[in-house]
Every structure is written in structure tokens, then in C-alpha cells.
Amino acid sequence: MLWGPPTIQLFSLLLYKSSSMDFLSLFLFYVVFLLISVVMICIVTKNQRLKAVALGAAQLCSCVTPQCLQRAVQMLLHQLFHTRHPTFVVLHLLLQGLVYVEYTCEVFGYCQELEFSLPYLLLPYLLLSVNLVFFTLTCAANPGTITKANESLLLHVYKFDDVMFPKNSRCSTCDLRKPARSKHCRVCDRCVHRFDHHCVWVNNCIGAWNTRYFLIYLLTLMASAATIAIVTAAFLLRLVAVSDLYQETYLDDLGHFQAVDTVFLIQHLFLAFPRIIFLLGFVIILSLLLAGYLCFALYLAATNQTTNEWYRGDWAWCQHWPLVAWSPSAEPQIHQNIHSHGFWSNLREIFLPATPSYKRKKK
């Protein structure tokens, strides 16, 4: 006998109307969708090794396909990773919008039927509001562009280590002296003070003056995805508990009555709420990826390093690995972090960065 709110009634009906083949088809589609999402996320993180693999694949394809295909692939990679454009910003907002539309249209309503606490359900919207504010700030803020006006002032902010950042070096593109910890961004075509990386998701460089906004944006994005995952999982668990589905039986393909087990329950949760399960899987994977990257970004902030310095320092370490041949007459110079001054001082430098002050010249 069916009882309870409409959500529970619908779910109980589906226990008797679906087949295992439908589940396998939907589950296969679900796995493919998640794999494509993970691959897309990996590609757009602008990992140099992934780009090298992609270019190598393009060259390999040129052996069996016309040269125009190779040029087309290379042009596409160049447009994606070496040209500043808002494509990934639009994709970011589109994915975020789709997640919140699904959460609002289905999860929020079902949770209200099951009498979830309203502040608990509204927390993702609060996190979304804060996230959009810092997303906008990260996109629009000046990351620390080096110009003729501030060049001489920025030269004295950080010490030169004469290994990774030698003195008296100039940027051949901008024709400017390069302050320590700066780098020329090929995408934005400018030199950036305390350059961290170029983020395609915000279509901007991450540097000395917007790293604080980026960290808060990353934190709130991870928190919003994790909160939606927790609310969605809590809804599914509450639904199973309230409907007493473990006490039900179902008719198998041989016509025998079987007790509902965990595998059967997961199968029918998938069939009853496919979009919600898609949402749950996506935000769980997104939360894990963002949490991992956030931990890495916080580690860099706590030790006063940038992604650029960490990557170049790691590469320098690999070059001096014993198995790598190097000239015996040349004494290896290992990069050391000379900019870390303690945990709190490092965080203060991130969230209260030094900005050049200009003195007005008296006529």
C-alpha cells in the first residue's frame, strides 16, 4: 500500500515499473558523462604536460590524415590556451547555473516536502552570492600589471635570488625590467607582479593584487558544491528512511519475490531521480577536485610561493636528479624559497598586498 508525500509515492511506484536493462543503459550514460566532465576539467586546467600530449597526438594524426587537420587542431589549442577570450567564463557560469537550476527545481522542493530546515536549504544560495562577488573581483581586478609608471617601485618589493629571478633581467616583449617573482603572461601579453598563473575560468592572471580574491572565490566555490552534495545526499537518505523501502519486496525476472537490498535500492534511486543522481555525482567530483586544488593553493599561500615558482622549482629539482646528465664543471644552483617569513606574515602578504604609491610631482 502506497502512503506518504507524493515524492515517496512516486518512488515506491517506480520500484515495480523499471527493469535492470534500463538501469544499465542509464548508468553507462552516466559513467560516460562523468568521464567526459573529468577530461574537460583536466584539459582546461592548462597543464603544460597535457598540452604537450595533445600537440603530440595532433602530430601523430598528421601521419595518417591531411596536414590541414593538424593545423586545425593546433589552431584550436592555440585559441583555447594562448588567447584571452571569455569562453571558459561563459562555460563556468553556464555549469554553475545548471547546477543551481536543478537544485532549485527538484532537490529544494523535495526537501521541503520532507520538512528539511529552511536555513539549511538556503545555505547554497548564500555561498553562491559570495562566490559571484569574488568571482567578479577576480575577473576584473588588476593582478599586478607592471608598467613604466610602477616598474621602479616594484623592483624593490622582493629580493632577487639570482637563480630563478636574476637581477637586471628585462622582458623582451614589454621592454621593462623584471621585478623578482614577476613573469610575462603570453595570454594577457603583459608582465605581472608576483605572477601565480593564468586562470582560464576567470579569464585573468592571478597575481599579487588579486590572489586574495581568487582564494576566497575558490573556497566559496568548493563550499557551495560540497553543500549541494550534502543536501542532495541527505535528501536521498531521508527518502529511503521515511519510506521504509528496506522492508519492501520486489518481483525479479524469474517471478520470485526478493527483499530489497542495497544494489536494488541504488538502481531504483537512479531510475527514480536520474537528474538528481547526475547532479550528485557531478558536485561530488567537483568538490573533491576543488578541495584538492584549494589545499594546494593554501599550501602555496602559507609558504609564500606561487604556482609559477613551485613549478619551476620542481623542474629545477628534476634537472639536478642524479640520473640526469649535467656538466660536471657547472655547479648546480638549487632554488630556495627566500620569501617565506612565517605563516601569519605570509598570509598577511597575500590578503594585504603592498601596492605602489605614487608621489605627485610639483610643477
mmCIF file of C-alpha atoms in Angstrom:
data_model
loop_
_atom_site.group_PDB
_atom_site.id
_atom_site.type_symbol
_atom_site.label_atom_id
_atom_site.label_comp_id
_atom_site.label_asym_id
_atom_site.label_seq_id
_atom_site.Cartn_x
_atom_site.Cartn_y
_atom_site.Cartn_z
ATOM 1 C CA MET A 1 0.000 0.000 0.000
ATOM 2 C CA LEU A 2 1.339 3.424 -1.003
ATOM 3 C CA TRP A 3 1.402 6.203 1.573
ATOM 4 C CA GLY A 4 3.222 9.428 2.460
ATOM 5 C CA PRO A 5 4.135 12.524 0.445
ATOM 6 C CA PRO A 6 3.988 12.466 -3.391
ATOM 7 C CA THR A 7 7.756 12.007 -3.603
ATOM 8 C CA ILE A 8 7.625 8.760 -1.629
ATOM 9 C CA GLN A 9 4.583 7.511 -3.562
ATOM 10 C CA LEU A 10 6.297 8.126 -6.894
ATOM 11 C CA PHE A 11 9.464 6.436 -5.703
ATOM 12 C CA SER A 12 7.566 3.389 -4.430
ATOM 13 C CA LEU A 13 5.709 3.030 -7.745
ATOM 14 C CA LEU A 14 8.969 3.025 -9.654
ATOM 15 C CA LEU A 15 10.131 0.036 -7.647
ATOM 16 C CA TYR A 16 7.686 -2.084 -9.646
ATOM 17 C CA LYS A 17 7.928 -0.492 -13.100
ATOM 18 C CA SER A 18 11.616 -0.461 -14.074
ATOM 19 C CA SER A 19 13.947 -3.097 -15.436
ATOM 20 C CA SER A 20 17.614 -3.808 -14.948
ATOM 21 C CA MET A 21 18.371 -3.099 -18.639
ATOM 22 C CA ASP A 22 17.045 0.463 -18.234
ATOM 23 C CA PHE A 23 19.319 0.895 -15.254
ATOM 24 C CA LEU A 24 22.373 -0.402 -17.093
ATOM 25 C CA SER A 25 21.743 1.911 -20.050
ATOM 26 C CA LEU A 26 21.309 4.959 -17.852
ATOM 27 C CA PHE A 27 24.266 4.010 -15.687
ATOM 28 C CA LEU A 28 26.504 3.610 -18.755
ATOM 29 C CA PHE A 29 25.450 7.039 -19.975
ATOM 30 C CA TYR A 30 26.108 8.423 -16.517
ATOM 31 C CA VAL A 31 29.645 6.984 -16.368
ATOM 32 C CA VAL A 32 30.460 8.354 -19.847
ATOM 33 C CA PHE A 33 29.128 11.770 -18.846
ATOM 34 C CA LEU A 34 31.282 11.858 -15.705
ATOM 35 C CA LEU A 35 34.385 10.734 -17.596
ATOM 36 C CA ILE A 36 33.897 13.450 -20.212
ATOM 37 C CA SER A 37 33.425 16.023 -17.437
ATOM 38 C CA VAL A 38 36.650 14.958 -15.710
ATOM 39 C CA VAL A 39 38.587 15.038 -19.008
ATOM 40 C CA MET A 40 37.257 18.526 -19.784
ATOM 41 C CA ILE A 41 38.225 19.760 -16.321
ATOM 42 C CA CYS A 42 41.736 18.338 -16.750
ATOM 43 C CA ILE A 43 42.132 19.892 -20.186
ATOM 44 C CA VAL A 44 41.097 23.396 -19.200
ATOM 45 C CA THR A 45 43.430 23.499 -16.181
ATOM 46 C CA LYS A 46 46.121 24.427 -18.700
ATOM 47 C CA ASN A 47 48.533 21.773 -17.597
ATOM 48 C CA GLN A 48 51.686 22.024 -19.698
ATOM 49 C CA ARG A 49 52.140 18.258 -19.851
ATOM 50 C CA LEU A 50 48.591 17.713 -21.086
ATOM 51 C CA LYS A 51 49.096 20.303 -23.793
ATOM 52 C CA ALA A 52 52.325 18.594 -24.871
ATOM 53 C CA VAL A 53 50.462 15.282 -25.106
ATOM 54 C CA ALA A 54 47.691 16.912 -27.137
ATOM 55 C CA LEU A 55 50.160 18.512 -29.543
ATOM 56 C CA GLY A 56 51.977 15.197 -29.878
ATOM 57 C CA ALA A 57 48.693 13.476 -30.687
ATOM 58 C CA ALA A 58 47.985 16.120 -33.305
ATOM 59 C CA GLN A 59 51.365 15.488 -34.909
ATOM 60 C CA LEU A 60 50.749 11.742 -34.827
ATOM 61 C CA CYS A 61 47.394 12.223 -36.532
ATOM 62 C CA SER A 62 49.123 14.173 -39.291
ATOM 63 C CA CYS A 63 50.839 10.962 -40.417
ATOM 64 C CA VAL A 64 47.534 9.388 -41.433
ATOM 65 C CA THR A 65 45.362 12.443 -42.067
ATOM 66 C CA PRO A 66 45.776 15.590 -44.188
ATOM 67 C CA GLN A 67 48.009 18.343 -42.857
ATOM 68 C CA CYS A 68 45.051 20.672 -42.616
ATOM 69 C CA LEU A 69 43.710 18.557 -39.736
ATOM 70 C CA GLN A 70 46.942 19.010 -37.810
ATOM 71 C CA ARG A 71 46.885 22.757 -38.389
ATOM 72 C CA ALA A 72 43.248 22.903 -37.324
ATOM 73 C CA VAL A 73 43.981 21.082 -34.057
ATOM 74 C CA GLN A 74 46.987 23.300 -33.343
ATOM 75 C CA MET A 75 44.969 26.446 -34.079
ATOM 76 C CA LEU A 76 42.224 25.246 -31.755
ATOM 77 C CA LEU A 77 44.725 24.594 -28.946
ATOM 78 C CA HIS A 78 46.284 27.987 -29.546
ATOM 79 C CA GLN A 79 42.898 29.697 -29.370
ATOM 80 C CA LEU A 80 42.000 27.843 -26.178
ATOM 81 C CA PHE A 81 45.231 28.299 -24.251
ATOM 82 C CA HIS A 82 47.153 31.217 -25.781
ATOM 83 C CA THR A 83 44.426 33.749 -26.494
ATOM 84 C CA ARG A 84 42.440 35.666 -23.921
ATOM 85 C CA HIS A 85 38.726 35.134 -24.502
ATOM 86 C CA PRO A 86 35.618 34.666 -22.297
ATOM 87 C CA THR A 87 34.718 31.152 -23.493
ATOM 88 C CA PHE A 88 35.537 29.422 -20.224
ATOM 89 C CA VAL A 89 33.960 32.218 -18.176
ATOM 90 C CA VAL A 90 30.682 31.604 -20.041
ATOM 91 C CA LEU A 91 31.101 27.840 -19.591
ATOM 92 C CA HIS A 92 31.780 28.350 -15.876
ATOM 93 C CA LEU A 93 28.611 30.420 -15.393
ATOM 94 C CA LEU A 94 26.568 28.012 -17.528
ATOM 95 C CA LEU A 95 27.598 24.957 -15.494
ATOM 96 C CA GLN A 96 27.044 26.809 -12.236
ATOM 97 C CA GLY A 97 23.630 27.963 -13.440
ATOM 98 C CA LEU A 98 22.589 24.443 -14.489
ATOM 99 C CA VAL A 99 23.596 23.032 -11.105
ATOM 100 C CA TYR A 100 21.551 25.624 -9.240
ATOM 101 C CA VAL A 101 18.554 25.269 -11.592
ATOM 102 C CA GLU A 102 18.439 21.526 -10.909
ATOM 103 C CA TYR A 103 18.914 22.101 -7.189
ATOM 104 C CA THR A 104 16.112 24.690 -7.120
ATOM 105 C CA CYS A 105 13.625 22.854 -9.329
ATOM 106 C CA GLU A 106 13.916 19.395 -7.799
ATOM 107 C CA VAL A 107 16.065 18.997 -4.688
ATOM 108 C CA PHE A 108 14.788 22.114 -2.925
ATOM 109 C CA GLY A 109 11.119 21.195 -3.463
ATOM 110 C CA TYR A 110 11.544 17.566 -2.443
ATOM 111 C CA CYS A 111 13.450 18.592 0.690
ATOM 112 C CA GLN A 112 10.631 20.931 1.666
ATOM 113 C CA GLU A 113 8.187 18.027 1.356
ATOM 114 C CA LEU A 114 10.377 16.062 3.733
ATOM 115 C CA GLU A 115 10.474 19.042 6.135
ATOM 116 C CA PHE A 116 14.155 19.947 5.905
ATOM 117 C CA SER A 117 15.280 23.046 7.792
ATOM 118 C CA LEU A 118 14.897 26.133 5.570
ATOM 119 C CA PRO A 119 18.224 27.806 6.565
ATOM 120 C CA TYR A 120 19.957 24.529 5.709
ATOM 121 C CA LEU A 121 18.378 24.601 2.232
ATOM 122 C CA LEU A 122 19.215 28.290 1.673
ATOM 123 C CA LEU A 123 22.901 27.943 2.550
ATOM 124 C CA PRO A 124 23.939 27.100 -1.070
ATOM 125 C CA TYR A 125 22.348 30.360 -2.265
ATOM 126 C CA LEU A 126 24.271 32.362 0.318
ATOM 127 C CA LEU A 127 27.515 30.729 -0.769
ATOM 128 C CA LEU A 128 26.611 31.383 -4.407
ATOM 129 C CA SER A 129 26.138 35.103 -3.713
ATOM 130 C CA VAL A 130 29.527 35.407 -2.004
ATOM 131 C CA ASN A 131 31.160 33.311 -4.716
ATOM 132 C CA LEU A 132 29.825 35.501 -7.530
ATOM 133 C CA VAL A 133 31.105 38.637 -5.782
ATOM 134 C CA PHE A 134 34.651 37.287 -5.523
ATOM 135 C CA PHE A 135 34.434 35.719 -8.975
ATOM 136 C CA THR A 136 33.710 39.181 -10.382
ATOM 137 C CA LEU A 137 36.526 40.729 -8.353
ATOM 138 C CA THR A 138 38.974 38.074 -9.547
ATOM 139 C CA CYS A 139 37.954 38.630 -13.161
ATOM 140 C CA ALA A 140 38.006 42.431 -13.046
ATOM 141 C CA ALA A 141 40.823 43.236 -10.623
ATOM 142 C CA ASN A 142 44.263 44.242 -11.815
ATOM 143 C CA PRO A 143 46.500 41.245 -10.957
ATOM 144 C CA GLY A 144 49.588 43.459 -10.728
ATOM 145 C CA THR A 145 50.383 44.664 -14.227
ATOM 146 C CA ILE A 146 53.897 46.090 -14.459
ATOM 147 C CA THR A 147 54.128 49.386 -16.341
ATOM 148 C CA LYS A 148 56.680 52.132 -16.866
ATOM 149 C CA ALA A 149 54.987 54.059 -14.037
ATOM 150 C CA ASN A 150 55.355 51.387 -11.340
ATOM 151 C CA GLU A 151 58.379 49.488 -12.662
ATOM 152 C CA SER A 152 60.947 51.159 -10.388
ATOM 153 C CA LEU A 153 58.753 50.790 -7.296
ATOM 154 C CA LEU A 154 58.002 47.095 -7.858
ATOM 155 C CA LEU A 155 61.692 46.336 -8.333
ATOM 156 C CA HIS A 156 62.199 46.907 -4.595
ATOM 157 C CA VAL A 157 59.283 44.821 -3.272
ATOM 158 C CA TYR A 158 61.029 41.415 -3.371
ATOM 159 C CA LYS A 159 64.658 40.340 -3.222
ATOM 160 C CA PHE A 160 66.315 38.704 -6.228
ATOM 161 C CA ASP A 161 67.588 35.179 -5.637
ATOM 162 C CA ASP A 162 69.864 35.204 -8.724
ATOM 163 C CA VAL A 163 68.704 31.676 -9.545
ATOM 164 C CA MET A 164 65.095 31.803 -10.638
ATOM 165 C CA PHE A 165 64.917 35.611 -10.700
ATOM 166 C CA PRO A 166 68.263 37.185 -11.660
ATOM 167 C CA LYS A 167 68.918 40.894 -11.308
ATOM 168 C CA ASN A 168 68.862 43.290 -14.271
ATOM 169 C CA SER A 169 66.792 40.964 -16.454
ATOM 170 C CA ARG A 170 64.416 42.555 -18.933
ATOM 171 C CA CYS A 171 61.223 41.428 -20.608
ATOM 172 C CA SER A 172 61.908 41.381 -24.343
ATOM 173 C CA THR A 173 58.201 41.801 -25.119
ATOM 174 C CA CYS A 174 57.301 44.640 -22.739
ATOM 175 C CA ASP A 175 60.809 46.188 -22.721
ATOM 176 C CA LEU A 176 60.658 46.519 -18.945
ATOM 177 C CA ARG A 177 62.994 45.489 -16.161
ATOM 178 C CA LYS A 178 61.567 42.398 -14.489
ATOM 179 C CA PRO A 179 60.957 42.620 -10.721
ATOM 180 C CA ALA A 180 61.613 39.490 -8.699
ATOM 181 C CA ARG A 181 58.757 36.945 -8.833
ATOM 182 C CA SER A 182 57.256 38.556 -11.952
ATOM 183 C CA LYS A 183 56.555 36.835 -15.261
ATOM 184 C CA HIS A 184 55.296 37.784 -18.692
ATOM 185 C CA CYS A 185 51.914 36.189 -19.416
ATOM 186 C CA ARG A 186 51.668 35.108 -23.037
ATOM 187 C CA VAL A 187 47.877 35.013 -22.884
ATOM 188 C CA CYS A 188 47.361 38.528 -21.477
ATOM 189 C CA ASP A 189 50.545 39.858 -23.143
ATOM 190 C CA ARG A 190 51.745 41.722 -20.049
ATOM 191 C CA CYS A 191 54.188 41.316 -17.194
ATOM 192 C CA VAL A 192 52.508 40.531 -13.862
ATOM 193 C CA HIS A 193 53.930 41.252 -10.410
ATOM 194 C CA ARG A 194 54.191 38.102 -8.239
ATOM 195 C CA PHE A 195 52.754 36.056 -11.090
ATOM 196 C CA ASP A 196 50.991 32.869 -9.983
ATOM 197 C CA HIS A 197 49.238 31.536 -13.096
ATOM 198 C CA HIS A 198 46.745 32.469 -15.781
ATOM 199 C CA CYS A 199 43.291 31.095 -14.949
ATOM 200 C CA VAL A 200 41.057 30.471 -17.952
ATOM 201 C CA TRP A 201 37.996 30.181 -15.710
ATOM 202 C CA VAL A 202 38.238 33.859 -14.712
ATOM 203 C CA ASN A 203 39.942 34.988 -17.944
ATOM 204 C CA ASN A 204 42.605 36.796 -15.959
ATOM 205 C CA CYS A 205 46.045 36.357 -14.477
ATOM 206 C CA ILE A 206 46.374 35.594 -10.793
ATOM 207 C CA GLY A 207 48.997 37.898 -9.314
ATOM 208 C CA ALA A 208 49.930 39.956 -6.283
ATOM 209 C CA TRP A 209 46.795 42.097 -6.222
ATOM 210 C CA ASN A 210 44.033 39.558 -6.850
ATOM 211 C CA THR A 211 45.316 36.329 -5.254
ATOM 212 C CA ARG A 212 43.240 37.097 -2.124
ATOM 213 C CA TYR A 213 40.069 37.340 -4.228
ATOM 214 C CA PHE A 214 40.957 34.116 -6.056
ATOM 215 C CA LEU A 215 41.439 32.153 -2.816
ATOM 216 C CA ILE A 216 38.079 33.256 -1.409
ATOM 217 C CA TYR A 217 36.417 32.565 -4.773
ATOM 218 C CA LEU A 218 37.927 29.067 -4.789
ATOM 219 C CA LEU A 219 36.904 28.445 -1.163
ATOM 220 C CA THR A 220 33.275 29.511 -1.689
ATOM 221 C CA LEU A 221 33.017 27.558 -4.952
ATOM 222 C CA MET A 222 34.193 24.392 -3.229
ATOM 223 C CA ALA A 223 31.914 25.058 -0.239
ATOM 224 C CA SER A 224 28.849 25.622 -2.437
ATOM 225 C CA ALA A 225 29.465 22.403 -4.391
ATOM 226 C CA ALA A 226 30.041 20.437 -1.178
ATOM 227 C CA THR A 227 26.906 21.888 0.439
ATOM 228 C CA ILE A 228 24.740 20.933 -2.541
ATOM 229 C CA ALA A 229 26.256 17.431 -2.451
ATOM 230 C CA ILE A 230 25.500 17.088 1.271
ATOM 231 C CA VAL A 231 21.910 18.348 0.929
ATOM 232 C CA THR A 232 21.245 16.076 -2.055
ATOM 233 C CA ALA A 233 22.705 13.013 -0.333
ATOM 234 C CA ALA A 234 20.733 13.829 2.841
ATOM 235 C CA PHE A 235 17.521 14.023 0.789
ATOM 236 C CA LEU A 236 18.090 10.582 -0.745
ATOM 237 C CA LEU A 237 18.940 9.030 2.628
ATOM 238 C CA ARG A 238 15.915 10.645 4.285
ATOM 239 C CA LEU A 239 13.691 9.392 1.467
ATOM 240 C CA VAL A 240 14.876 5.821 1.933
ATOM 241 C CA ALA A 241 14.485 6.030 5.708
ATOM 242 C CA VAL A 242 11.000 7.578 5.706
ATOM 243 C CA SER A 243 9.561 5.223 3.085
ATOM 244 C CA ASP A 244 10.832 2.032 4.848
ATOM 245 C CA LEU A 245 11.925 0.649 1.498
ATOM 246 C CA TYR A 246 14.218 -1.924 3.098
ATOM 247 C CA GLN A 247 11.103 -3.706 4.335
ATOM 248 C CA GLU A 248 9.596 -3.915 0.828
ATOM 249 C CA THR A 249 9.878 -6.782 -1.668
ATOM 250 C CA TYR A 250 10.074 -6.801 -5.464
ATOM 251 C CA LEU A 251 9.397 -9.295 -8.251
ATOM 252 C CA ASP A 252 12.556 -10.410 -10.070
ATOM 253 C CA ASP A 253 12.839 -11.557 -13.708
ATOM 254 C CA LEU A 254 12.081 -15.150 -12.701
ATOM 255 C CA GLY A 255 8.856 -14.193 -10.949
ATOM 256 C CA HIS A 256 10.198 -14.665 -7.438
ATOM 257 C CA PHE A 257 9.755 -12.138 -4.643
ATOM 258 C CA GLN A 258 13.022 -10.773 -3.326
ATOM 259 C CA ALA A 259 13.825 -8.472 -0.414
ATOM 260 C CA VAL A 260 15.073 -5.022 -1.333
ATOM 261 C CA ASP A 261 18.858 -4.906 -0.961
ATOM 262 C CA THR A 262 21.384 -2.088 -1.344
ATOM 263 C CA VAL A 263 22.143 -2.766 -5.020
ATOM 264 C CA PHE A 264 18.461 -2.797 -5.936
ATOM 265 C CA LEU A 265 17.893 0.374 -3.927
ATOM 266 C CA ILE A 266 20.714 2.249 -5.671
ATOM 267 C CA GLN A 267 19.393 1.068 -9.034
ATOM 268 C CA HIS A 268 15.946 2.454 -8.406
ATOM 269 C CA LEU A 269 17.205 5.663 -6.884
ATOM 270 C CA PHE A 270 18.996 6.166 -10.173
ATOM 271 C CA LEU A 271 15.855 5.406 -12.172
ATOM 272 C CA ALA A 272 13.526 7.456 -9.988
ATOM 273 C CA PHE A 273 15.712 10.585 -9.871
ATOM 274 C CA PRO A 274 18.227 10.420 -12.752
ATOM 275 C CA ARG A 275 18.854 14.185 -12.901
ATOM 276 C CA ILE A 276 19.395 14.365 -9.139
ATOM 277 C CA ILE A 277 21.868 11.468 -9.281
ATOM 278 C CA PHE A 278 23.681 13.193 -12.168
ATOM 279 C CA LEU A 279 23.801 16.347 -10.055
ATOM 280 C CA LEU A 280 25.088 14.463 -7.013
ATOM 281 C CA GLY A 281 27.835 12.704 -8.943
ATOM 282 C CA PHE A 282 28.958 15.923 -10.638
ATOM 283 C CA VAL A 283 29.119 18.032 -7.472
ATOM 284 C CA ILE A 284 30.896 15.255 -5.526
ATOM 285 C CA ILE A 285 33.634 15.013 -8.173
ATOM 286 C CA LEU A 286 33.791 18.804 -8.431
ATOM 287 C CA SER A 287 34.048 19.149 -4.644
ATOM 288 C CA LEU A 288 36.915 16.666 -4.457
ATOM 289 C CA LEU A 289 38.827 18.346 -7.290
ATOM 290 C CA LEU A 290 38.287 21.827 -5.867
ATOM 291 C CA ALA A 291 39.198 20.677 -2.346
ATOM 292 C CA GLY A 292 42.462 19.212 -3.614
ATOM 293 C CA TYR A 293 43.334 22.345 -5.557
ATOM 294 C CA LEU A 294 42.313 24.581 -2.639
ATOM 295 C CA CYS A 295 44.646 22.666 -0.300
ATOM 296 C CA PHE A 296 47.458 23.137 -2.813
ATOM 297 C CA ALA A 297 46.697 26.890 -3.148
ATOM 298 C CA LEU A 298 46.581 27.314 0.641
ATOM 299 C CA TYR A 299 49.873 25.458 0.972
ATOM 300 C CA LEU A 300 51.455 27.864 -1.513
ATOM 301 C CA ALA A 301 49.983 30.854 0.351
ATOM 302 C CA ALA A 302 51.181 29.555 3.737
ATOM 303 C CA THR A 303 54.724 29.047 2.418
ATOM 304 C CA ASN A 304 54.732 32.254 0.315
ATOM 305 C CA GLN A 305 55.188 30.523 -3.019
ATOM 306 C CA THR A 306 53.452 30.944 -6.343
ATOM 307 C CA THR A 307 52.383 28.217 -8.747
ATOM 308 C CA ASN A 308 54.966 29.511 -11.204
ATOM 309 C CA GLU A 309 57.758 29.291 -8.607
ATOM 310 C CA TRP A 310 56.636 25.877 -7.377
ATOM 311 C CA TYR A 311 56.520 24.508 -10.923
ATOM 312 C CA ARG A 312 59.886 25.993 -11.932
ATOM 313 C CA GLY A 313 61.466 24.913 -8.644
ATOM 314 C CA ASP A 314 60.162 21.374 -9.142
ATOM 315 C CA TRP A 315 61.521 21.348 -12.691
ATOM 316 C CA ALA A 316 64.908 22.613 -11.460
ATOM 317 C CA TRP A 317 64.964 19.801 -8.896
ATOM 318 C CA CYS A 318 64.277 17.276 -11.662
ATOM 319 C CA GLN A 319 67.135 18.693 -13.725
ATOM 320 C CA HIS A 320 69.564 18.032 -10.852
ATOM 321 C CA TRP A 321 68.362 14.481 -10.288
ATOM 322 C CA PRO A 322 71.431 12.139 -10.279
ATOM 323 C CA LEU A 323 70.217 10.257 -13.360
ATOM 324 C CA VAL A 324 70.064 13.449 -15.402
ATOM 325 C CA ALA A 325 73.315 14.336 -17.153
ATOM 326 C CA TRP A 326 74.689 17.821 -16.496
ATOM 327 C CA SER A 327 78.056 19.433 -16.943
ATOM 328 C CA PRO A 328 80.431 18.444 -14.090
ATOM 329 C CA SER A 329 82.192 21.807 -14.326
ATOM 330 C CA ALA A 330 78.970 23.722 -13.686
ATOM 331 C CA GLU A 331 77.996 23.959 -10.045
ATOM 332 C CA PRO A 332 74.239 23.292 -9.673
ATOM 333 C CA GLN A 333 72.200 26.129 -8.217
ATOM 334 C CA ILE A 334 69.100 24.941 -6.416
ATOM 335 C CA HIS A 335 66.267 27.387 -5.955
ATOM 336 C CA GLN A 336 65.424 28.111 -2.314
ATOM 337 C CA ASN A 337 62.381 29.946 -1.051
ATOM 338 C CA ILE A 338 63.758 33.187 0.426
ATOM 339 C CA HIS A 339 60.387 34.935 0.615
ATOM 340 C CA SER A 340 58.741 32.959 3.418
ATOM 341 C CA HIS A 341 58.693 34.868 6.714
ATOM 342 C CA GLY A 342 56.344 32.753 8.804
ATOM 343 C CA PHE A 343 52.761 31.593 8.430
ATOM 344 C CA TRP A 344 50.967 34.769 9.533
ATOM 345 C CA SER A 345 53.340 37.103 7.707
ATOM 346 C CA ASN A 346 52.857 35.103 4.517
ATOM 347 C CA LEU A 347 49.064 35.266 4.792
ATOM 348 C CA ARG A 348 49.214 38.986 5.564
ATOM 349 C CA GLU A 349 51.244 39.493 2.393
ATOM 350 C CA ILE A 350 48.532 37.677 0.402
ATOM 351 C CA PHE A 351 45.497 39.445 1.864
ATOM 352 C CA LEU A 352 47.144 42.850 2.425
ATOM 353 C CA PRO A 353 49.475 43.140 -0.565
ATOM 354 C CA ALA A 354 51.810 46.085 -0.929
ATOM 355 C CA THR A 355 50.708 48.457 -3.673
ATOM 356 C CA PRO A 356 52.971 51.116 -5.193
ATOM 357 C CA SER A 357 52.296 54.662 -4.028
ATOM 358 C CA TYR A 358 52.858 57.438 -6.498
ATOM 359 C CA LYS A 359 54.118 60.825 -5.411
ATOM 360 C CA ARG A 360 52.762 63.762 -7.325
ATOM 361 C CA LYS A 361 55.402 65.814 -8.954
ATOM 362 C CA LYS A 362 55.272 69.524 -8.148
ATOM 363 C CA LYS A 363 55.292 71.743 -11.149
#
